[in-house]
mmCIF file of C-alpha atoms in Angstrom:
data_model
loop_
_atom_site.group_PDB
_atom_site.id
_atom_site.type_symbol
_atom_site.label_atom_id
_atom_site.label_comp_id
_atom_site.label_asym_id
_atom_site.label_seq_id
_atom_site.Cartn_x
_atom_site.Cartn_y
_atom_site.Cartn_z
ATOM 1 C CA MET A 26 0.044 0.025 0.011
ATOM 2 C CA THR A 27 1.532 3.368 -1.030
ATOM 3 C CA GLN A 28 1.846 6.311 1.280
ATOM 4 C CA PRO A 29 -1.060 8.705 0.746
ATOM 5 C CA GLU A 30 0.097 11.832 -1.031
ATOM 6 C CA GLU A 31 -3.151 13.869 -1.199
ATOM 7 C CA GLN A 32 -6.573 14.106 0.511
ATOM 8 C CA CYS A 33 -9.681 12.812 -0.922
ATOM 9 C CA VAL A 34 -13.203 12.372 0.262
ATOM 10 C CA LEU A 35 -15.411 9.366 0.133
ATOM 11 C CA ALA A 36 -19.098 9.510 -1.100
ATOM 12 C CA VAL A 37 -21.711 6.936 -0.815
ATOM 13 C CA ASP A 38 -25.233 6.893 -2.316
ATOM 14 C CA VAL A 39 -27.519 4.241 -0.771
ATOM 15 C CA GLY A 40 -30.397 3.302 -3.055
ATOM 16 C CA GLY A 41 -33.157 0.667 -2.875
ATOM 17 C CA THR A 42 -31.372 -1.410 -5.564
ATOM 18 C CA THR A 43 -27.647 -0.489 -5.412
ATOM 19 C CA ILE A 44 -25.078 1.254 -3.145
ATOM 20 C CA LYS A 45 -22.768 3.483 -5.194
ATOM 21 C CA GLY A 46 -19.407 4.584 -3.748
ATOM 22 C CA ALA A 47 -16.864 6.908 -5.104
ATOM 23 C CA VAL A 48 -13.501 8.327 -4.174
ATOM 24 C CA PHE A 49 -13.334 12.236 -4.978
ATOM 25 C CA GLY A 50 -10.023 13.909 -5.506
ATOM 26 C CA GLU A 51 -9.169 17.413 -4.377
ATOM 27 C CA ASP A 52 -10.184 18.677 -7.820
ATOM 28 C CA GLY A 53 -13.708 17.145 -7.583
ATOM 29 C CA ARG A 54 -13.035 14.423 -10.006
ATOM 30 C CA ILE A 55 -13.873 10.820 -9.331
ATOM 31 C CA ARG A 56 -10.770 8.771 -8.850
ATOM 32 C CA HIS A 57 -12.423 5.412 -8.280
ATOM 33 C CA SER A 58 -15.891 4.120 -7.940
ATOM 34 C CA LEU A 59 -17.719 0.872 -7.128
ATOM 35 C CA VAL A 60 -21.321 -0.446 -6.994
ATOM 36 C CA VAL A 61 -22.723 -3.296 -5.020
ATOM 37 C CA PRO A 62 -26.344 -4.532 -4.589
ATOM 38 C CA SER A 63 -28.175 -2.975 -1.512
ATOM 39 C CA GLN A 64 -30.299 -6.074 -0.966
ATOM 40 C CA ALA A 65 -27.563 -8.738 -1.323
ATOM 41 C CA ASP A 66 -27.231 -9.092 2.375
ATOM 42 C CA ASP A 67 -29.811 -10.004 4.820
ATOM 43 C CA ASP A 68 -28.644 -6.987 6.811
ATOM 44 C CA PRO A 69 -28.644 -3.899 4.631
ATOM 45 C CA VAL A 70 -26.854 -1.819 7.310
ATOM 46 C CA LYS A 71 -24.128 -4.338 7.135
ATOM 47 C CA ALA A 72 -23.853 -3.942 3.331
ATOM 48 C CA VAL A 73 -23.386 -0.167 3.736
ATOM 49 C CA ARG A 74 -20.734 -0.519 6.313
ATOM 50 C CA SER A 75 -18.911 -3.089 4.306
ATOM 51 C CA LEU A 76 -18.793 -0.902 1.266
ATOM 52 C CA CYS A 77 -17.702 2.052 3.300
ATOM 53 C CA ARG A 78 -14.660 0.164 4.674
ATOM 54 C CA ARG A 79 -13.818 -1.227 1.131
ATOM 55 C CA LEU A 80 -13.984 2.307 -0.282
ATOM 56 C CA ARG A 81 -11.602 3.617 2.321
ATOM 57 C CA ASP A 82 -9.142 0.826 1.603
ATOM 58 C CA ASP A 83 -9.357 1.271 -2.061
ATOM 59 C CA ALA A 84 -8.576 4.963 -1.505
ATOM 60 C CA LEU A 85 -5.631 4.312 0.448
ATOM 61 C CA ALA A 86 -4.406 1.843 -2.239
ATOM 62 C CA LEU A 87 -4.679 4.706 -4.679
ATOM 63 C CA GLY A 88 -2.348 6.793 -2.661
ATOM 64 C CA VAL A 89 -4.951 9.316 -1.370
ATOM 65 C CA ALA A 90 -5.815 9.913 2.244
ATOM 66 C CA PRO A 91 -9.666 10.085 3.080
ATOM 67 C CA ALA A 92 -10.484 13.213 5.058
ATOM 68 C CA ALA A 93 -14.108 12.450 5.583
ATOM 69 C CA ILE A 94 -17.075 10.327 4.190
ATOM 70 C CA GLY A 95 -20.486 11.457 3.143
ATOM 71 C CA VAL A 96 -23.346 8.907 3.130
ATOM 72 C CA VAL A 97 -26.763 9.785 1.754
ATOM 73 C CA THR A 98 -30.120 7.759 1.739
ATOM 74 C CA PRO A 99 -33.707 8.218 0.982
ATOM 75 C CA GLY A 100 -36.355 8.304 3.610
ATOM 76 C CA LEU A 101 -36.646 10.296 6.754
ATOM 77 C CA VAL A 102 -32.960 11.348 7.541
ATOM 78 C CA ASP A 103 -31.920 13.384 10.657
ATOM 79 C CA GLU A 104 -28.884 15.104 9.204
ATOM 80 C CA VAL A 105 -28.004 16.795 12.563
ATOM 81 C CA GLU A 106 -27.952 13.502 14.464
ATOM 82 C CA GLY A 107 -26.696 11.436 11.652
ATOM 83 C CA VAL A 108 -29.546 8.994 11.961
ATOM 84 C CA VAL A 109 -31.778 7.440 9.280
ATOM 85 C CA ARG A 110 -35.208 7.442 11.088
ATOM 86 C CA TYR A 111 -36.971 5.488 8.472
ATOM 87 C CA ALA A 112 -36.332 4.312 4.918
ATOM 88 C CA ALA A 113 -38.856 1.648 3.856
ATOM 89 C CA ASN A 114 -37.073 0.493 0.704
ATOM 90 C CA LEU A 115 -33.833 -0.036 2.672
ATOM 91 C CA ARG A 116 -35.435 -1.488 5.835
ATOM 92 C CA PHE A 117 -33.730 1.183 7.842
ATOM 93 C CA ARG A 118 -35.390 2.278 11.057
ATOM 94 C CA ASN A 119 -33.570 4.520 13.550
ATOM 95 C CA VAL A 120 -30.130 3.464 12.124
ATOM 96 C CA PRO A 121 -27.320 5.660 13.741
ATOM 97 C CA LEU A 122 -25.185 5.673 10.511
ATOM 98 C CA ARG A 123 -22.905 8.435 11.628
ATOM 99 C CA ALA A 124 -21.875 6.634 14.812
ATOM 100 C CA LEU A 125 -21.550 3.215 13.030
ATOM 101 C CA ILE A 126 -19.504 4.386 10.079
ATOM 102 C CA GLY A 127 -17.495 6.703 12.264
ATOM 103 C CA ASP A 128 -16.480 3.821 14.470
ATOM 104 C CA ASP A 129 -15.658 1.714 11.324
ATOM 105 C CA LEU A 130 -13.542 4.102 9.596
ATOM 106 C CA GLU A 131 -12.380 6.549 12.259
ATOM 107 C CA LEU A 132 -13.223 9.390 9.920
ATOM 108 C CA PRO A 133 -15.643 12.394 10.206
ATOM 109 C CA VAL A 134 -18.967 11.336 8.736
ATOM 110 C CA ALA A 135 -21.758 13.444 7.106
ATOM 111 C CA VAL A 136 -25.115 11.670 6.804
ATOM 112 C CA GLY A 137 -27.684 13.331 4.399
ATOM 113 C CA HIS A 138 -30.891 12.838 2.432
ATOM 114 C CA ASP A 139 -30.160 11.802 -1.139
ATOM 115 C CA ALA A 140 -32.524 14.362 -2.779
ATOM 116 C CA ARG A 141 -31.219 17.147 -0.624
ATOM 117 C CA ALA A 142 -27.629 16.130 -1.349
ATOM 118 C CA ALA A 143 -28.474 16.300 -4.979
ATOM 119 C CA GLY A 144 -29.675 19.810 -4.543
ATOM 120 C CA VAL A 145 -26.325 20.668 -2.792
ATOM 121 C CA ALA A 146 -24.520 19.362 -5.881
ATOM 122 C CA GLU A 147 -26.612 21.359 -8.334
ATOM 123 C CA ALA A 148 -26.252 24.571 -6.299
ATOM 124 C CA VAL A 149 -22.381 24.120 -6.133
ATOM 125 C CA GLY A 150 -21.601 23.113 -9.740
ATOM 126 C CA GLY A 151 -24.746 22.332 -11.581
ATOM 127 C CA ALA A 152 -27.978 23.702 -13.078
ATOM 128 C CA ALA A 153 -28.767 25.740 -9.880
ATOM 129 C CA ARG A 154 -25.311 27.262 -9.482
ATOM 130 C CA GLY A 155 -25.405 30.789 -7.937
ATOM 131 C CA LEU A 156 -29.065 30.519 -6.924
ATOM 132 C CA ASP A 157 -30.232 30.620 -3.204
ATOM 133 C CA ASN A 158 -33.853 29.625 -3.941
ATOM 134 C CA PHE A 159 -34.680 26.595 -6.220
ATOM 135 C CA LEU A 160 -36.220 23.227 -6.355
ATOM 136 C CA LEU A 161 -34.615 19.904 -7.542
ATOM 137 C CA LEU A 162 -36.813 16.893 -8.351
ATOM 138 C CA PRO A 163 -34.924 13.635 -9.188
ATOM 139 C CA LEU A 164 -37.618 11.583 -10.985
ATOM 140 C CA GLY A 165 -36.638 7.903 -10.298
ATOM 141 C CA THR A 166 -38.338 4.955 -8.719
ATOM 142 C CA GLY A 167 -39.956 7.502 -6.469
ATOM 143 C CA ILE A 168 -40.022 11.328 -6.354
ATOM 144 C CA ALA A 169 -38.507 13.503 -3.551
ATOM 145 C CA ALA A 170 -37.422 17.125 -3.859
ATOM 146 C CA ALA A 171 -34.569 19.261 -2.533
ATOM 147 C CA VAL A 172 -36.323 22.500 -1.427
ATOM 148 C CA VAL A 173 -33.544 25.070 -1.187
ATOM 149 C CA VAL A 174 -34.495 28.344 0.554
ATOM 150 C CA HIS A 175 -31.862 31.092 1.172
ATOM 151 C CA GLY A 176 -29.169 28.691 0.225
ATOM 152 C CA VAL A 177 -30.229 26.010 2.744
ATOM 153 C CA PRO A 178 -31.812 22.706 1.856
ATOM 154 C CA VAL A 179 -35.052 22.629 4.058
ATOM 155 C CA SER A 180 -35.399 19.357 6.107
ATOM 156 C CA GLY A 181 -38.677 20.376 7.894
ATOM 157 C CA ALA A 182 -39.961 19.728 11.479
ATOM 158 C CA THR A 183 -39.829 15.900 11.076
ATOM 159 C CA ALA A 184 -37.080 15.557 8.450
ATOM 160 C CA ALA A 185 -39.738 14.867 5.865
ATOM 161 C CA ALA A 186 -39.591 18.051 3.727
ATOM 162 C CA GLY A 187 -39.548 17.414 -0.007
ATOM 163 C CA GLU A 188 -41.769 14.241 -0.057
ATOM 164 C CA VAL A 189 -43.488 15.798 -3.123
ATOM 165 C CA GLY A 190 -44.154 12.438 -4.666
ATOM 166 C CA HIS A 191 -47.186 12.083 -2.412
ATOM 167 C CA ILE A 192 -48.860 15.485 -3.390
ATOM 168 C CA PRO A 193 -52.295 14.390 -4.622
ATOM 169 C CA VAL A 194 -52.410 15.627 -8.257
ATOM 170 C CA TYR A 195 -55.577 13.577 -9.122
ATOM 171 C CA PRO A 196 -57.678 13.404 -6.023
ATOM 172 C CA GLY A 197 -59.430 10.171 -5.789
ATOM 173 C CA GLY A 198 -57.099 8.825 -8.563
ATOM 174 C CA GLU A 199 -55.140 5.596 -8.587
ATOM 175 C CA PRO A 200 -53.923 4.048 -5.255
ATOM 176 C CA CYS A 201 -50.407 4.676 -4.151
ATOM 177 C CA THR A 202 -48.340 2.361 -1.982
ATOM 178 C CA CYS A 203 -48.380 5.052 0.715
ATOM 179 C CA GLY A 204 -52.073 4.524 1.188
ATOM 180 C CA GLN A 205 -53.299 7.742 -0.508
ATOM 181 C CA ARG A 206 -54.793 8.042 -3.965
ATOM 182 C CA GLY A 207 -53.798 10.178 -6.925
ATOM 183 C CA CYS A 208 -50.189 10.792 -5.715
ATOM 184 C CA LEU A 209 -47.755 12.395 -8.119
ATOM 185 C CA GLU A 210 -45.471 9.320 -7.749
ATOM 186 C CA VAL A 211 -48.141 7.115 -9.209
ATOM 187 C CA TYR A 212 -48.197 9.017 -12.476
ATOM 188 C CA ALA A 213 -44.876 10.723 -12.946
ATOM 189 C CA SER A 214 -42.248 8.525 -11.407
ATOM 190 C CA ALA A 215 -40.240 6.272 -13.685
ATOM 191 C CA GLY A 216 -41.643 3.237 -11.702
ATOM 192 C CA GLY A 217 -45.158 4.547 -11.774
ATOM 193 C CA LEU A 218 -45.089 5.317 -15.533
ATOM 194 C CA ALA A 219 -43.898 1.684 -16.253
ATOM 195 C CA ARG A 220 -46.633 0.174 -13.990
ATOM 196 C CA ARG A 221 -49.353 2.268 -15.508
ATOM 197 C CA TYR A 222 -48.222 1.447 -18.995
ATOM 198 C CA ALA A 223 -48.221 -2.270 -18.314
ATOM 199 C CA ARG A 224 -51.586 -2.185 -16.594
ATOM 200 C CA ALA A 225 -53.110 -0.196 -19.542
ATOM 201 C CA GLY A 226 -52.094 -3.010 -22.019
ATOM 202 C CA GLY A 227 -48.759 -1.962 -23.053
ATOM 203 C CA THR A 228 -45.692 -4.304 -23.401
ATOM 204 C CA SER A 229 -44.866 -5.648 -20.053
ATOM 205 C CA GLY A 230 -41.280 -4.886 -18.811
ATOM 206 C CA LEU A 231 -40.657 -1.580 -20.537
ATOM 207 C CA ASP A 232 -38.853 1.056 -18.549
ATOM 208 C CA SER A 233 -39.447 4.806 -18.814
ATOM 209 C CA ARG A 234 -36.779 5.316 -21.562
ATOM 210 C CA ALA A 235 -38.434 2.595 -23.770
ATOM 211 C CA ILE A 236 -41.844 4.049 -23.131
ATOM 212 C CA ALA A 237 -40.566 7.481 -24.109
ATOM 213 C CA ASP A 238 -39.169 5.967 -27.347
ATOM 214 C CA ALA A 239 -42.665 4.546 -28.146
ATOM 215 C CA VAL A 240 -44.642 7.682 -27.553
ATOM 216 C CA ALA A 241 -44.845 8.642 -31.302
ATOM 217 C CA THR A 242 -46.123 5.260 -32.429
ATOM 218 C CA ASP A 243 -47.884 3.599 -29.329
ATOM 219 C CA PRO A 244 -51.200 5.173 -28.173
ATOM 220 C CA VAL A 245 -50.933 3.580 -24.775
ATOM 221 C CA ALA A 246 -47.382 5.088 -24.289
ATOM 222 C CA ARG A 247 -48.766 8.534 -25.447
ATOM 223 C CA THR A 248 -51.568 8.398 -22.875
ATOM 224 C CA VAL A 249 -49.460 7.522 -19.810
ATOM 225 C CA TRP A 250 -46.759 9.887 -20.910
ATOM 226 C CA ASP A 251 -49.383 12.826 -21.263
ATOM 227 C CA ASP A 252 -50.823 11.857 -17.766
ATOM 228 C CA ALA A 253 -47.246 11.954 -16.358
ATOM 229 C CA THR A 254 -46.181 15.464 -17.723
ATOM 230 C CA ARG A 255 -49.613 16.940 -16.873
ATOM 231 C CA ALA A 256 -49.406 15.688 -13.274
ATOM 232 C CA LEU A 257 -45.815 16.974 -12.863
ATOM 233 C CA GLY A 258 -46.758 20.324 -14.286
ATOM 234 C CA THR A 259 -49.618 20.486 -11.898
ATOM 235 C CA ALA A 260 -47.497 19.608 -8.929
ATOM 236 C CA LEU A 261 -44.843 22.169 -9.935
ATOM 237 C CA ALA A 262 -47.445 24.919 -10.101
ATOM 238 C CA THR A 263 -48.384 24.001 -6.494
ATOM 239 C CA LEU A 264 -44.718 24.133 -5.548
ATOM 240 C CA THR A 265 -44.144 27.347 -7.277
ATOM 241 C CA LEU A 266 -46.919 29.115 -5.647
ATOM 242 C CA THR A 267 -45.801 27.808 -2.229
ATOM 243 C CA ILE A 268 -41.930 28.268 -2.500
ATOM 244 C CA ASP A 269 -41.597 30.817 -5.239
ATOM 245 C CA PRO A 270 -38.322 29.138 -6.588
ATOM 246 C CA ALA A 271 -36.057 31.049 -8.926
ATOM 247 C CA ARG A 272 -35.546 27.735 -10.900
ATOM 248 C CA ILE A 273 -36.865 24.180 -11.013
ATOM 249 C CA VAL A 274 -34.294 21.506 -11.855
ATOM 250 C CA LEU A 275 -35.492 18.021 -13.027
ATOM 251 C CA GLY A 276 -33.373 14.845 -13.150
ATOM 252 C CA GLY A 277 -33.782 11.194 -13.469
ATOM 253 C CA GLY A 278 -34.515 9.003 -16.456
ATOM 254 C CA LEU A 279 -37.594 10.787 -17.478
ATOM 255 C CA ALA A 280 -35.640 14.108 -17.793
ATOM 256 C CA GLU A 281 -33.254 12.417 -20.309
ATOM 257 C CA ALA A 282 -36.139 12.282 -22.839
ATOM 258 C CA GLY A 283 -35.345 15.992 -23.537
ATOM 259 C CA ALA A 284 -37.939 18.121 -25.194
ATOM 260 C CA LEU A 285 -40.446 15.295 -25.481
ATOM 261 C CA PHE A 286 -40.657 15.450 -21.686
ATOM 262 C CA PHE A 287 -39.685 19.227 -20.913
ATOM 263 C CA ASP A 288 -42.055 20.928 -23.414
ATOM 264 C CA PRO A 289 -45.269 19.472 -22.152
ATOM 265 C CA VAL A 290 -44.202 19.856 -18.456
ATOM 266 C CA ARG A 291 -43.460 23.528 -18.973
ATOM 267 C CA ASP A 292 -46.702 23.882 -20.907
ATOM 268 C CA ALA A 293 -48.738 22.373 -17.984
ATOM 269 C CA LEU A 294 -46.900 24.610 -15.547
ATOM 270 C CA ARG A 295 -47.636 27.694 -17.568
ATOM 271 C CA ALA A 296 -51.224 26.795 -17.939
ATOM 272 C CA ALA A 297 -51.689 26.321 -14.250
ATOM 273 C CA LEU A 298 -50.056 29.739 -13.352
ATOM 274 C CA ALA A 299 -52.623 32.169 -14.961
ATOM 275 C CA TRP A 300 -51.399 35.237 -13.203
ATOM 276 C CA ARG A 301 -47.588 34.817 -12.940
ATOM 277 C CA THR A 302 -44.618 33.873 -14.942
ATOM 278 C CA PRO A 303 -43.440 30.315 -14.274
ATOM 279 C CA PRO A 304 -39.820 29.788 -13.190
ATOM 280 C CA PRO A 305 -37.394 28.323 -15.669
ATOM 281 C CA VAL A 306 -37.361 24.451 -15.672
ATOM 282 C CA LEU A 307 -34.070 22.981 -16.467
ATOM 283 C CA ARG A 308 -32.422 19.604 -16.713
ATOM 284 C CA SER A 309 -30.020 18.380 -13.939
ATOM 285 C CA ALA A 310 -26.367 18.827 -14.817
ATOM 286 C CA PHE A 311 -25.263 15.746 -12.823
ATOM 287 C CA GLY A 312 -28.112 13.382 -13.614
ATOM 288 C CA ALA A 313 -27.882 10.087 -11.754
ATOM 289 C CA GLN A 314 -24.567 11.204 -10.021
ATOM 290 C CA ALA A 315 -26.065 14.310 -8.321
ATOM 291 C CA ALA A 316 -26.635 12.595 -4.857
ATOM 292 C CA GLN A 317 -23.168 11.190 -4.937
ATOM 293 C CA VAL A 318 -21.549 14.506 -5.841
ATOM 294 C CA GLY A 319 -23.701 16.083 -3.096
ATOM 295 C CA ALA A 320 -22.471 13.483 -0.641
ATOM 296 C CA ALA A 321 -18.852 14.332 -1.491
ATOM 297 C CA VAL A 322 -19.620 18.064 -0.836
ATOM 298 C CA LEU A 323 -21.075 17.191 2.512
ATOM 299 C CA ALA A 324 -18.010 15.197 3.294
ATOM 300 C CA ARG A 325 -15.676 18.063 2.384
ATOM 301 C CA ARG A 326 -17.752 20.403 4.580
ATOM 302 C CA GLU A 327 -17.623 17.879 7.418
ATOM 303 C CA ALA A 328 -13.795 17.769 7.129
ATOM 304 C CA GLY A 329 -13.549 21.506 7.123
ATOM 305 C CA LEU A 330 -12.133 21.542 3.579
ATOM 306 C CA PRO A 331 -13.209 24.309 1.217
ATOM 307 C CA VAL A 332 -15.789 23.768 -1.480
ATOM 308 C CA PRO A 333 -14.891 26.085 -4.391
ATOM 309 C CA ASP A 334 -17.633 27.286 -6.778
ATOM 310 C CA ALA A 335 -18.135 24.600 -9.470
ATOM 311 C CA TRP A 336 -16.300 21.862 -7.433
ATOM 312 C CA GLY A 337 -17.277 18.528 -8.988
ATOM 313 C CA ALA A 338 -18.967 20.133 -11.876
ATOM 314 C CA PRO A 339 -19.245 18.000 -15.056
ATOM 315 C CA GLU A 340 -17.114 19.009 -17.970
ATOM 316 C CA GLN A 341 -20.228 20.505 -19.778
ATOM 317 C CA VAL A 342 -23.540 21.374 -18.133
ATOM 318 C CA PRO A 343 -26.334 19.860 -20.166
ATOM 319 C CA PRO A 344 -28.466 22.650 -21.863
ATOM 320 C CA ALA A 345 -31.929 23.558 -20.872
ATOM 321 C CA ASP A 346 -33.764 21.309 -23.428
#
C-alpha cells in the first residue's frame, strides 16, 4: 500500500437497488468508484458499512488519504444527529449511520438525504449554480425534492420536507403504495409510469426510456406519458406558488427524454399559473450522479475543507432542453 500523497473524500449513495461509492480527489473528479447490490445481504446496514470500509481501503491503495465520508440515503433522515429514522426500501429504522461508520472508519461522517444532497450538488456546480432559492426533483423509482431556501436545503420539522411524490395531483385517482390516492409518484415517477403502461395493456417490462421512445407510435405510451407530464406540471405549479423558486431542476430517467418531456411539463406549468410567470425548468447537470456528488460536498464540509464554486462540476453542463 502506497503512502497517501493527497487528501480525498469518500461519497456513498445508498439506493433501494444499489449502493454506489466513489473516491473524489481534491479537484472534484472521481478517482475510483464501485457499485454493489443494496439487498444482497440479509442486513442492509451491514452492506453499507462493508462498502464504506472497502472504499476507504481502495482510496488508500490509490495513494490518497480520506479526510471524511458522506453517506446519503432516501427516507426520513436526521442530518444533525446522523440517523436514518425511516427508509422503507432499505429496511432502515432509527439507524445511527454516523456513529456506526465513524467507528468503522475513524473518519468524520456526514449523513444526508439523497435528494437534498443532489440539490447541494446542483447549487455548487450544476443547473442551480449561484441560486439561493430553487427546487430539484430527481424523478426515479420515487419522487422526492430538494427544497432550497436562502441557500439552505430545508429538512422540515420531522425531516420529511420534500416528499412531493405524495402530493395528490388527481384527488381520488389511482392508489399509491403510501395509502393515498392520486399521488404524483403514481403517475410521474419512472416506476409509476412503467406500472401504468403495463396495466393499460402496453408491453410488459418496458422502462421509462423505452416508453418515451414509443410515444410517437404507441397510443398507450402516449396516454401515460401525457398523464405523467400533466401531473408533474400541476405539482410544480403548487410548489411554485408555495415556495416561489427562482428555478426548477428536474433529473432522473424521464428528464433524459429532452424536449419530449420538458415541453409538455413547461406547458402544463404555464397553464396552471394564470397570473404569474413560471420559473425556468432545466435539466439536472449531474443526472444520476447528483446525490453522490452532493455526498462528496457534504464530506468536504464535514472535514472543514473548502468547496470552491463549481467543485465537482461536469465538463459540460447539459443545456436546458
